Amino acid sequence: DVKVTQSSRYLVKRTGEKVFLECVQDMDHENMFWYRQDPGLGLRLIYFSYDVKMKEKGDIPEGYSVSREKKERFSLILESASTNQTSMYLCASSPTGTSIQFFGPGTRLTVL
Amino acid sequence: EDQVTQSPEALRLQEGESSSLNCSYTVSGLRGLFWYRQDPGKGPEFLFTLYSAGEEKEKERLKATLTKKESFLHITAPKPEDSATYLCAVQISGSARQLTFGSGTQLTVLP
């Protein structure tokens, strides 16, 4: 079974803090994705990566950055957290040759 | 602009009462349509992929169909454990690996 894990299920941070969300997959997938999910808005793509050290902006990259130093790990960074970044963050991975994405359990981030 | 719209937003059914969820899309070119199930507090779980109009896929009480403008997820004789949010996503031609998601239908099946 594909396993995608995220470092925290729940996180509470203060405005202005730097926040790191980590995602690890154990199936040697080339592609990894970060989404945020908000009520009524569905999943929106923040960034994705199709190889180590490669990254592409998604639909809503502002206020976020990413890092992929190893194939299995994809980190999402909030440089200076703001209250409008309070959301559920979902990480996903997919192998080359298919667009089926496998999701982690999510991190619910609250920024106070 | 590429768009994916799911309806209804929420649906309550009695156990055994069959119904359908709709996913309509307006995209420049469709490479594939995906259905996911999401339980509260969890990440989405893959159900089906459909690639061409007329294609159908089945899994237990669920059947997904695809036309040139929309997809339906038919639920036959649902049970309370089918309660979840069902998400539809499309892969658009030329978009490499990204999926564009609808906002989901929250299904509640009452015993």
PDB file of C-alpha atoms in Angstrom:
ATOM      1  CA  ASP A   1       0.000   0.000   0.000  1.00  0.00           C
ATOM      2  CA  VAL A   2       1.114   3.521  -0.781  1.00  0.00           C
ATOM      3  CA  LYS A   3       1.856   5.426   2.359  1.00  0.00           C
ATOM      4  CA  VAL A   4       1.976   9.209   2.491  1.00  0.00           C
ATOM      5  CA  THR A   5       2.627  10.652   5.917  1.00  0.00           C
ATOM      6  CA  GLN A   6       2.505  14.223   7.142  1.00  0.00           C
ATOM      7  CA  SER A   7       4.496  15.446  10.109  1.00  0.00           C
ATOM      8  CA  SER A   8       1.593  16.794  12.163  1.00  0.00           C
ATOM      9  CA  ARG A   9      -2.171  16.260  12.241  1.00  0.00           C
ATOM     10  CA  TYR A  10      -2.825  19.519  14.077  1.00  0.00           C
ATOM     11  CA  LEU A  11      -0.672  22.637  14.349  1.00  0.00           C
ATOM     12  CA  VAL A  12      -1.260  26.008  16.022  1.00  0.00           C
ATOM     13  CA  LYS A  13       1.048  28.896  15.163  1.00  0.00           C
ATOM     14  CA  ARG A  14       1.206  32.645  15.719  1.00  0.00           C
ATOM     15  CA  THR A  15       1.018  35.294  13.021  1.00  0.00           C
ATOM     16  CA  GLY A  16       4.467  35.986  11.612  1.00  0.00           C
ATOM     17  CA  GLU A  17       5.972  32.634  12.549  1.00  0.00           C
ATOM     18  CA  LYS A  18       7.804  30.524   9.986  1.00  0.00           C
ATOM     19  CA  VAL A  19       6.001  27.217   9.581  1.00  0.00           C
ATOM     20  CA  PHE A  20       7.288  23.955   8.117  1.00  0.00           C
ATOM     21  CA  LEU A  21       4.944  21.200   6.978  1.00  0.00           C
ATOM     22  CA  GLU A  22       6.627  17.957   6.028  1.00  0.00           C
ATOM     23  CA  CYS A  23       5.413  15.158   3.792  1.00  0.00           C
ATOM     24  CA  VAL A  24       7.052  11.781   3.227  1.00  0.00           C
ATOM     25  CA  GLN A  25       6.038   9.038   0.788  1.00  0.00           C
ATOM     26  CA  ASP A  26       7.406   5.512   0.778  1.00  0.00           C
ATOM     27  CA  MET A  27       6.615   4.381  -2.773  1.00  0.00           C
ATOM     28  CA  ASP A  28       9.412   6.035  -4.744  1.00  0.00           C
ATOM     29  CA  HIS A  29       6.957   8.359  -6.521  1.00  0.00           C
ATOM     30  CA  GLU A  30       8.414  11.054  -8.738  1.00  0.00           C
ATOM     31  CA  ASN A  31       5.588  13.568  -8.336  1.00  0.00           C
ATOM     32  CA  MET A  32       4.532  15.264  -5.123  1.00  0.00           C
ATOM     33  CA  PHE A  33       1.897  17.944  -4.475  1.00  0.00           C
ATOM     34  CA  TRP A  34       0.760  20.349  -1.788  1.00  0.00           C
ATOM     35  CA  TYR A  35      -2.889  21.462  -1.598  1.00  0.00           C
ATOM     36  CA  ARG A  36      -4.955  23.465   0.802  1.00  0.00           C
ATOM     37  CA  GLN A  37      -8.598  22.621   1.402  1.00  0.00           C
ATOM     38  CA  ASP A  38     -11.144  25.164   2.558  1.00  0.00           C
ATOM     39  CA  PRO A  39     -14.924  24.769   2.927  1.00  0.00           C
ATOM     40  CA  GLY A  40     -16.720  25.529  -0.323  1.00  0.00           C
ATOM     41  CA  LEU A  41     -13.476  25.991  -2.254  1.00  0.00           C
ATOM     42  CA  GLY A  42     -12.344  22.410  -2.633  1.00  0.00           C
ATOM     43  CA  LEU A  43      -8.693  21.475  -2.991  1.00  0.00           C
ATOM     44  CA  ARG A  44      -6.441  24.149  -4.439  1.00  0.00           C
ATOM     45  CA  LEU A  45      -2.950  23.365  -5.656  1.00  0.00           C
ATOM     46  CA  ILE A  46      -0.171  25.359  -4.000  1.00  0.00           C
ATOM     47  CA  TYR A  47       2.992  23.801  -5.449  1.00  0.00           C
ATOM     48  CA  PHE A  48       4.072  20.553  -6.999  1.00  0.00           C
ATOM     49  CA  SER A  49       7.341  18.829  -7.792  1.00  0.00           C
ATOM     50  CA  TYR A  50       8.110  16.240 -10.451  1.00  0.00           C
ATOM     51  CA  ASP A  51      11.686  15.540  -9.432  1.00  0.00           C
ATOM     52  CA  VAL A  52      14.227  16.220  -6.736  1.00  0.00           C
ATOM     53  CA  LYS A  53      15.045  19.938  -6.510  1.00  0.00           C
ATOM     54  CA  MET A  54      12.356  20.723  -9.107  1.00  0.00           C
ATOM     55  CA  LYS A  55       9.248  22.704  -8.265  1.00  0.00           C
ATOM     56  CA  GLU A  56       6.353  24.273 -10.107  1.00  0.00           C
ATOM     57  CA  LYS A  57       3.841  26.851  -8.910  1.00  0.00           C
ATOM     58  CA  GLY A  58       0.250  25.779  -8.643  1.00  0.00           C
ATOM     59  CA  ASP A  59      -2.802  28.003  -8.541  1.00  0.00           C
ATOM     60  CA  ILE A  60      -2.148  29.745  -5.201  1.00  0.00           C
ATOM     61  CA  PRO A  61       1.616  29.882  -4.458  1.00  0.00           C
ATOM     62  CA  GLU A  62       1.660  33.321  -2.846  1.00  0.00           C
ATOM     63  CA  GLY A  63       2.936  33.231   0.720  1.00  0.00           C
ATOM     64  CA  TYR A  64       4.325  29.714   0.365  1.00  0.00           C
ATOM     65  CA  SER A  65       7.563  28.066  -0.718  1.00  0.00           C
ATOM     66  CA  VAL A  66       8.606  24.430  -1.025  1.00  0.00           C
ATOM     67  CA  SER A  67      11.678  22.279  -0.780  1.00  0.00           C
ATOM     68  CA  ARG A  68      12.429  18.874  -2.227  1.00  0.00           C
ATOM     69  CA  GLU A  69      15.958  17.772  -1.366  1.00  0.00           C
ATOM     70  CA  LYS A  70      15.172  14.049  -1.403  1.00  0.00           C
ATOM     71  CA  LYS A  71      12.788  12.113  -3.593  1.00  0.00           C
ATOM     72  CA  GLU A  72      10.621  10.889  -0.729  1.00  0.00           C
ATOM     73  CA  ARG A  73      10.256  14.217   1.098  1.00  0.00           C
ATOM     74  CA  PHE A  74       8.417  17.396   0.094  1.00  0.00           C
ATOM     75  CA  SER A  75       8.225  20.311   2.500  1.00  0.00           C
ATOM     76  CA  LEU A  76       5.843  23.256   2.464  1.00  0.00           C
ATOM     77  CA  ILE A  77       7.085  26.449   4.092  1.00  0.00           C
ATOM     78  CA  LEU A  78       5.012  29.392   5.222  1.00  0.00           C
ATOM     79  CA  GLU A  79       7.612  32.154   5.427  1.00  0.00           C
ATOM     80  CA  SER A  80       5.508  34.403   7.663  1.00  0.00           C
ATOM     81  CA  ALA A  81       2.233  32.799   8.684  1.00  0.00           C
ATOM     82  CA  SER A  82      -0.933  34.851   8.426  1.00  0.00           C
ATOM     83  CA  THR A  83      -4.453  34.179   9.682  1.00  0.00           C
ATOM     84  CA  ASN A  84      -5.726  33.636   6.134  1.00  0.00           C
ATOM     85  CA  GLN A  85      -3.434  30.635   5.890  1.00  0.00           C
ATOM     86  CA  THR A  86      -5.508  28.802   8.485  1.00  0.00           C
ATOM     87  CA  SER A  87      -6.591  25.730   6.557  1.00  0.00           C
ATOM     88  CA  MET A  88      -6.300  21.973   6.037  1.00  0.00           C
ATOM     89  CA  TYR A  89      -3.089  21.174   4.147  1.00  0.00           C
ATOM     90  CA  LEU A  90      -2.936  17.983   2.117  1.00  0.00           C
ATOM     91  CA  CYS A  91       0.102  16.363   0.561  1.00  0.00           C
ATOM     92  CA  ALA A  92      -0.147  13.868  -2.299  1.00  0.00           C
ATOM     93  CA  SER A  93       2.171  11.817  -4.481  1.00  0.00           C
ATOM     94  CA  SER A  94       1.876  10.018  -7.796  1.00  0.00           C
ATOM     95  CA  PRO A  95       4.187   7.869  -9.892  1.00  0.00           C
ATOM     96  CA  THR A  96       5.221   8.728 -13.426  1.00  0.00           C
ATOM     97  CA  GLY A  97       2.815   7.260 -15.940  1.00  0.00           C
ATOM     98  CA  THR A  98      -0.347   7.837 -13.946  1.00  0.00           C
ATOM     99  CA  SER A  99      -2.126  10.903 -12.647  1.00  0.00           C
ATOM    100  CA  ILE A 100      -3.722   9.039  -9.754  1.00  0.00           C
ATOM    101  CA  GLN A 101      -2.660  10.906  -6.651  1.00  0.00           C
ATOM    102  CA  PHE A 102      -2.345   9.304  -3.218  1.00  0.00           C
ATOM    103  CA  PHE A 103      -3.009  11.592  -0.303  1.00  0.00           C
ATOM    104  CA  GLY A 104      -1.694  11.919   3.219  1.00  0.00           C
ATOM    105  CA  PRO A 105      -4.016  12.407   6.214  1.00  0.00           C
ATOM    106  CA  GLY A 106      -3.682  16.189   6.203  1.00  0.00           C
ATOM    107  CA  THR A 107      -2.443  18.822   8.642  1.00  0.00           C
ATOM    108  CA  ARG A 108      -4.980  21.198  10.117  1.00  0.00           C
ATOM    109  CA  LEU A 109      -3.108  24.451  10.638  1.00  0.00           C
ATOM    110  CA  THR A 110      -4.508  27.257  12.748  1.00  0.00           C
ATOM    111  CA  VAL A 111      -2.749  30.640  12.664  1.00  0.00           C
ATOM    112  CA  LEU A 112      -3.683  32.916  15.567  1.00  0.00           C
TER     113      LEU A 112
ATOM    114  CA  GLU B   1     -11.510  29.325 -17.726  1.00  0.00           C
ATOM    115  CA  ASP B   2     -11.379  25.663 -16.745  1.00  0.00           C
ATOM    116  CA  GLN B   3     -14.042  24.818 -14.214  1.00  0.00           C
ATOM    117  CA  VAL B   4     -15.288  21.795 -12.282  1.00  0.00           C
ATOM    118  CA  THR B   5     -18.661  22.019 -10.554  1.00  0.00           C
ATOM    119  CA  GLN B   6     -20.191  19.399  -8.305  1.00  0.00           C
ATOM    120  CA  SER B   7     -23.829  19.151  -7.319  1.00  0.00           C
ATOM    121  CA  PRO B   8     -25.549  18.969  -5.003  1.00  0.00           C
ATOM    122  CA  GLU B   9     -23.313  20.408  -2.287  1.00  0.00           C
ATOM    123  CA  ALA B  10     -24.927  18.106   0.256  1.00  0.00           C
ATOM    124  CA  LEU B  11     -27.209  15.095  -0.027  1.00  0.00           C
ATOM    125  CA  ARG B  12     -29.034  13.151   2.657  1.00  0.00           C
ATOM    126  CA  LEU B  13     -30.371   9.709   1.792  1.00  0.00           C
ATOM    127  CA  GLN B  14     -32.115   6.980   3.666  1.00  0.00           C
ATOM    128  CA  GLU B  15     -30.319   3.659   3.723  1.00  0.00           C
ATOM    129  CA  GLY B  16     -31.216   1.833   0.507  1.00  0.00           C
ATOM    130  CA  GLU B  17     -32.310   4.989  -1.337  1.00  0.00           C
ATOM    131  CA  SER B  18     -30.302   5.127  -4.581  1.00  0.00           C
ATOM    132  CA  SER B  19     -29.190   8.444  -6.057  1.00  0.00           C
ATOM    133  CA  SER B  20     -26.556  10.149  -8.207  1.00  0.00           C
ATOM    134  CA  LEU B  21     -23.935  12.819  -7.683  1.00  0.00           C
ATOM    135  CA  ASN B  22     -23.016  15.110 -10.549  1.00  0.00           C
ATOM    136  CA  CYS B  23     -19.687  16.539 -11.685  1.00  0.00           C
ATOM    137  CA  SER B  24     -19.851  18.908 -14.637  1.00  0.00           C
ATOM    138  CA  TYR B  25     -16.730  20.293 -16.239  1.00  0.00           C
ATOM    139  CA  THR B  26     -15.784  23.019 -18.665  1.00  0.00           C
ATOM    140  CA  VAL B  27     -12.221  22.440 -19.761  1.00  0.00           C
ATOM    141  CA  SER B  28     -10.171  23.007 -22.872  1.00  0.00           C
ATOM    142  CA  GLY B  29      -9.419  19.310 -23.211  1.00  0.00           C
ATOM    143  CA  LEU B  30      -9.977  16.387 -20.879  1.00  0.00           C
ATOM    144  CA  ARG B  31      -7.252  13.825 -20.250  1.00  0.00           C
ATOM    145  CA  GLY B  32      -8.998  12.111 -17.377  1.00  0.00           C
ATOM    146  CA  LEU B  33     -11.665  12.457 -14.696  1.00  0.00           C
ATOM    147  CA  PHE B  34     -11.102  11.189 -11.177  1.00  0.00           C
ATOM    148  CA  TRP B  35     -13.433  10.397  -8.281  1.00  0.00           C
ATOM    149  CA  TYR B  36     -12.219  10.412  -4.689  1.00  0.00           C
ATOM    150  CA  ARG B  37     -13.884   9.701  -1.365  1.00  0.00           C
ATOM    151  CA  GLN B  38     -12.943  11.756   1.698  1.00  0.00           C
ATOM    152  CA  ASP B  39     -13.899  10.836   5.251  1.00  0.00           C
ATOM    153  CA  PRO B  40     -13.932  13.548   7.936  1.00  0.00           C
ATOM    154  CA  GLY B  41     -10.436  14.453   9.120  1.00  0.00           C
ATOM    155  CA  LYS B  42      -8.747  12.269   6.483  1.00  0.00           C
ATOM    156  CA  GLY B  43      -7.147  12.696   3.104  1.00  0.00           C
ATOM    157  CA  PRO B  44      -9.019  11.823  -0.098  1.00  0.00           C
ATOM    158  CA  GLU B  45      -8.997   8.186  -1.170  1.00  0.00           C
ATOM    159  CA  PHE B  46      -8.935   7.300  -4.870  1.00  0.00           C
ATOM    160  CA  LEU B  47     -12.022   5.569  -6.294  1.00  0.00           C
ATOM    161  CA  PHE B  48     -12.089   5.716 -10.120  1.00  0.00           C
ATOM    162  CA  THR B  49     -10.508   7.190 -13.228  1.00  0.00           C
ATOM    163  CA  LEU B  50     -12.474   7.692 -16.458  1.00  0.00           C
ATOM    164  CA  TYR B  51     -10.801   8.693 -19.700  1.00  0.00           C
ATOM    165  CA  SER B  52     -13.375   8.809 -22.487  1.00  0.00           C
ATOM    166  CA  ALA B  53     -17.073   9.500 -22.979  1.00  0.00           C
ATOM    167  CA  GLY B  54     -19.155   6.371 -22.531  1.00  0.00           C
ATOM    168  CA  GLU B  55     -16.731   4.778 -20.102  1.00  0.00           C
ATOM    169  CA  GLU B  56     -18.099   3.276 -16.883  1.00  0.00           C
ATOM    170  CA  LYS B  57     -16.390   1.925 -13.760  1.00  0.00           C
ATOM    171  CA  GLU B  58     -17.940   0.062 -10.822  1.00  0.00           C
ATOM    172  CA  LYS B  59     -16.916  -0.729  -7.287  1.00  0.00           C
ATOM    173  CA  GLU B  60     -19.367  -2.289  -4.857  1.00  0.00           C
ATOM    174  CA  ARG B  61     -22.357   0.092  -4.633  1.00  0.00           C
ATOM    175  CA  LEU B  62     -20.667   2.830  -6.679  1.00  0.00           C
ATOM    176  CA  LYS B  63     -20.718   3.301 -10.439  1.00  0.00           C
ATOM    177  CA  ALA B  64     -19.073   6.180 -12.254  1.00  0.00           C
ATOM    178  CA  THR B  65     -20.009   7.261 -15.775  1.00  0.00           C
ATOM    179  CA  LEU B  66     -18.615   9.888 -18.125  1.00  0.00           C
ATOM    180  CA  THR B  67     -20.062  12.007 -20.937  1.00  0.00           C
ATOM    181  CA  LYS B  68     -18.434  14.851 -22.856  1.00  0.00           C
ATOM    182  CA  LYS B  69     -19.631  17.417 -20.340  1.00  0.00           C
ATOM    183  CA  GLU B  70     -20.175  15.636 -17.045  1.00  0.00           C
ATOM    184  CA  SER B  71     -19.690  12.601 -14.884  1.00  0.00           C
ATOM    185  CA  PHE B  72     -22.107  10.901 -12.541  1.00  0.00           C
ATOM    186  CA  LEU B  73     -21.387   8.857  -9.473  1.00  0.00           C
ATOM    187  CA  HIS B  74     -24.339   6.541  -8.987  1.00  0.00           C
ATOM    188  CA  ILE B  75     -24.848   5.076  -5.533  1.00  0.00           C
ATOM    189  CA  THR B  76     -27.085   2.009  -5.433  1.00  0.00           C
ATOM    190  CA  ALA B  77     -28.754   0.984  -2.159  1.00  0.00           C
ATOM    191  CA  PRO B  78     -26.356   3.032  -0.034  1.00  0.00           C
ATOM    192  CA  LYS B  79     -25.386   2.122   3.508  1.00  0.00           C
ATOM    193  CA  PRO B  80     -24.430   4.457   6.384  1.00  0.00           C
ATOM    194  CA  GLU B  81     -20.763   3.607   5.816  1.00  0.00           C
ATOM    195  CA  ASP B  82     -21.016   5.261   2.383  1.00  0.00           C
ATOM    196  CA  SER B  83     -21.375   8.602   4.166  1.00  0.00           C
ATOM    197  CA  ALA B  84     -18.449  10.796   3.108  1.00  0.00           C
ATOM    198  CA  THR B  85     -17.555  13.718   0.891  1.00  0.00           C
ATOM    199  CA  TYR B  86     -17.116  12.693  -2.733  1.00  0.00           C
ATOM    200  CA  LEU B  87     -14.672  14.743  -4.783  1.00  0.00           C
ATOM    201  CA  CYS B  88     -14.384  14.963  -8.523  1.00  0.00           C
ATOM    202  CA  ALA B  89     -11.171  16.093 -10.249  1.00  0.00           C
ATOM    203  CA  VAL B  90     -10.096  16.551 -13.862  1.00  0.00           C
ATOM    204  CA  GLN B  91      -6.758  16.392 -15.559  1.00  0.00           C
ATOM    205  CA  ILE B  92      -6.671  18.906 -18.361  1.00  0.00           C
ATOM    206  CA  SER B  93      -4.772  18.349 -21.601  1.00  0.00           C
ATOM    207  CA  GLY B  94      -1.416  20.063 -21.463  1.00  0.00           C
ATOM    208  CA  SER B  95      -1.438  20.402 -17.683  1.00  0.00           C
ATOM    209  CA  ALA B  96       1.128  17.650 -17.063  1.00  0.00           C
ATOM    210  CA  ARG B  97       0.301  16.031 -13.766  1.00  0.00           C
ATOM    211  CA  GLN B  98      -2.012  18.503 -12.052  1.00  0.00           C
ATOM    212  CA  LEU B  99      -5.601  17.812 -11.115  1.00  0.00           C
ATOM    213  CA  THR B 100      -8.312  20.442 -10.795  1.00  0.00           C
ATOM    214  CA  PHE B 101     -10.818  19.573  -8.077  1.00  0.00           C
ATOM    215  CA  GLY B 102     -14.474  20.397  -7.581  1.00  0.00           C
ATOM    216  CA  SER B 103     -15.673  21.446  -4.141  1.00  0.00           C
ATOM    217  CA  GLY B 104     -17.286  18.092  -3.386  1.00  0.00           C
ATOM    218  CA  THR B 105     -20.650  16.601  -2.433  1.00  0.00           C
ATOM    219  CA  GLN B 106     -21.161  15.739   1.219  1.00  0.00           C
ATOM    220  CA  LEU B 107     -23.244  12.554   1.350  1.00  0.00           C
ATOM    221  CA  THR B 108     -25.034  11.440   4.508  1.00  0.00           C
ATOM    222  CA  VAL B 109     -26.783   8.072   4.543  1.00  0.00           C
ATOM    223  CA  LEU B 110     -29.197   7.663   7.438  1.00  0.00           C
ATOM    224  CA  PRO B 111     -29.907   4.232   8.926  1.00  0.00           C
TER     225      PRO B 111
END
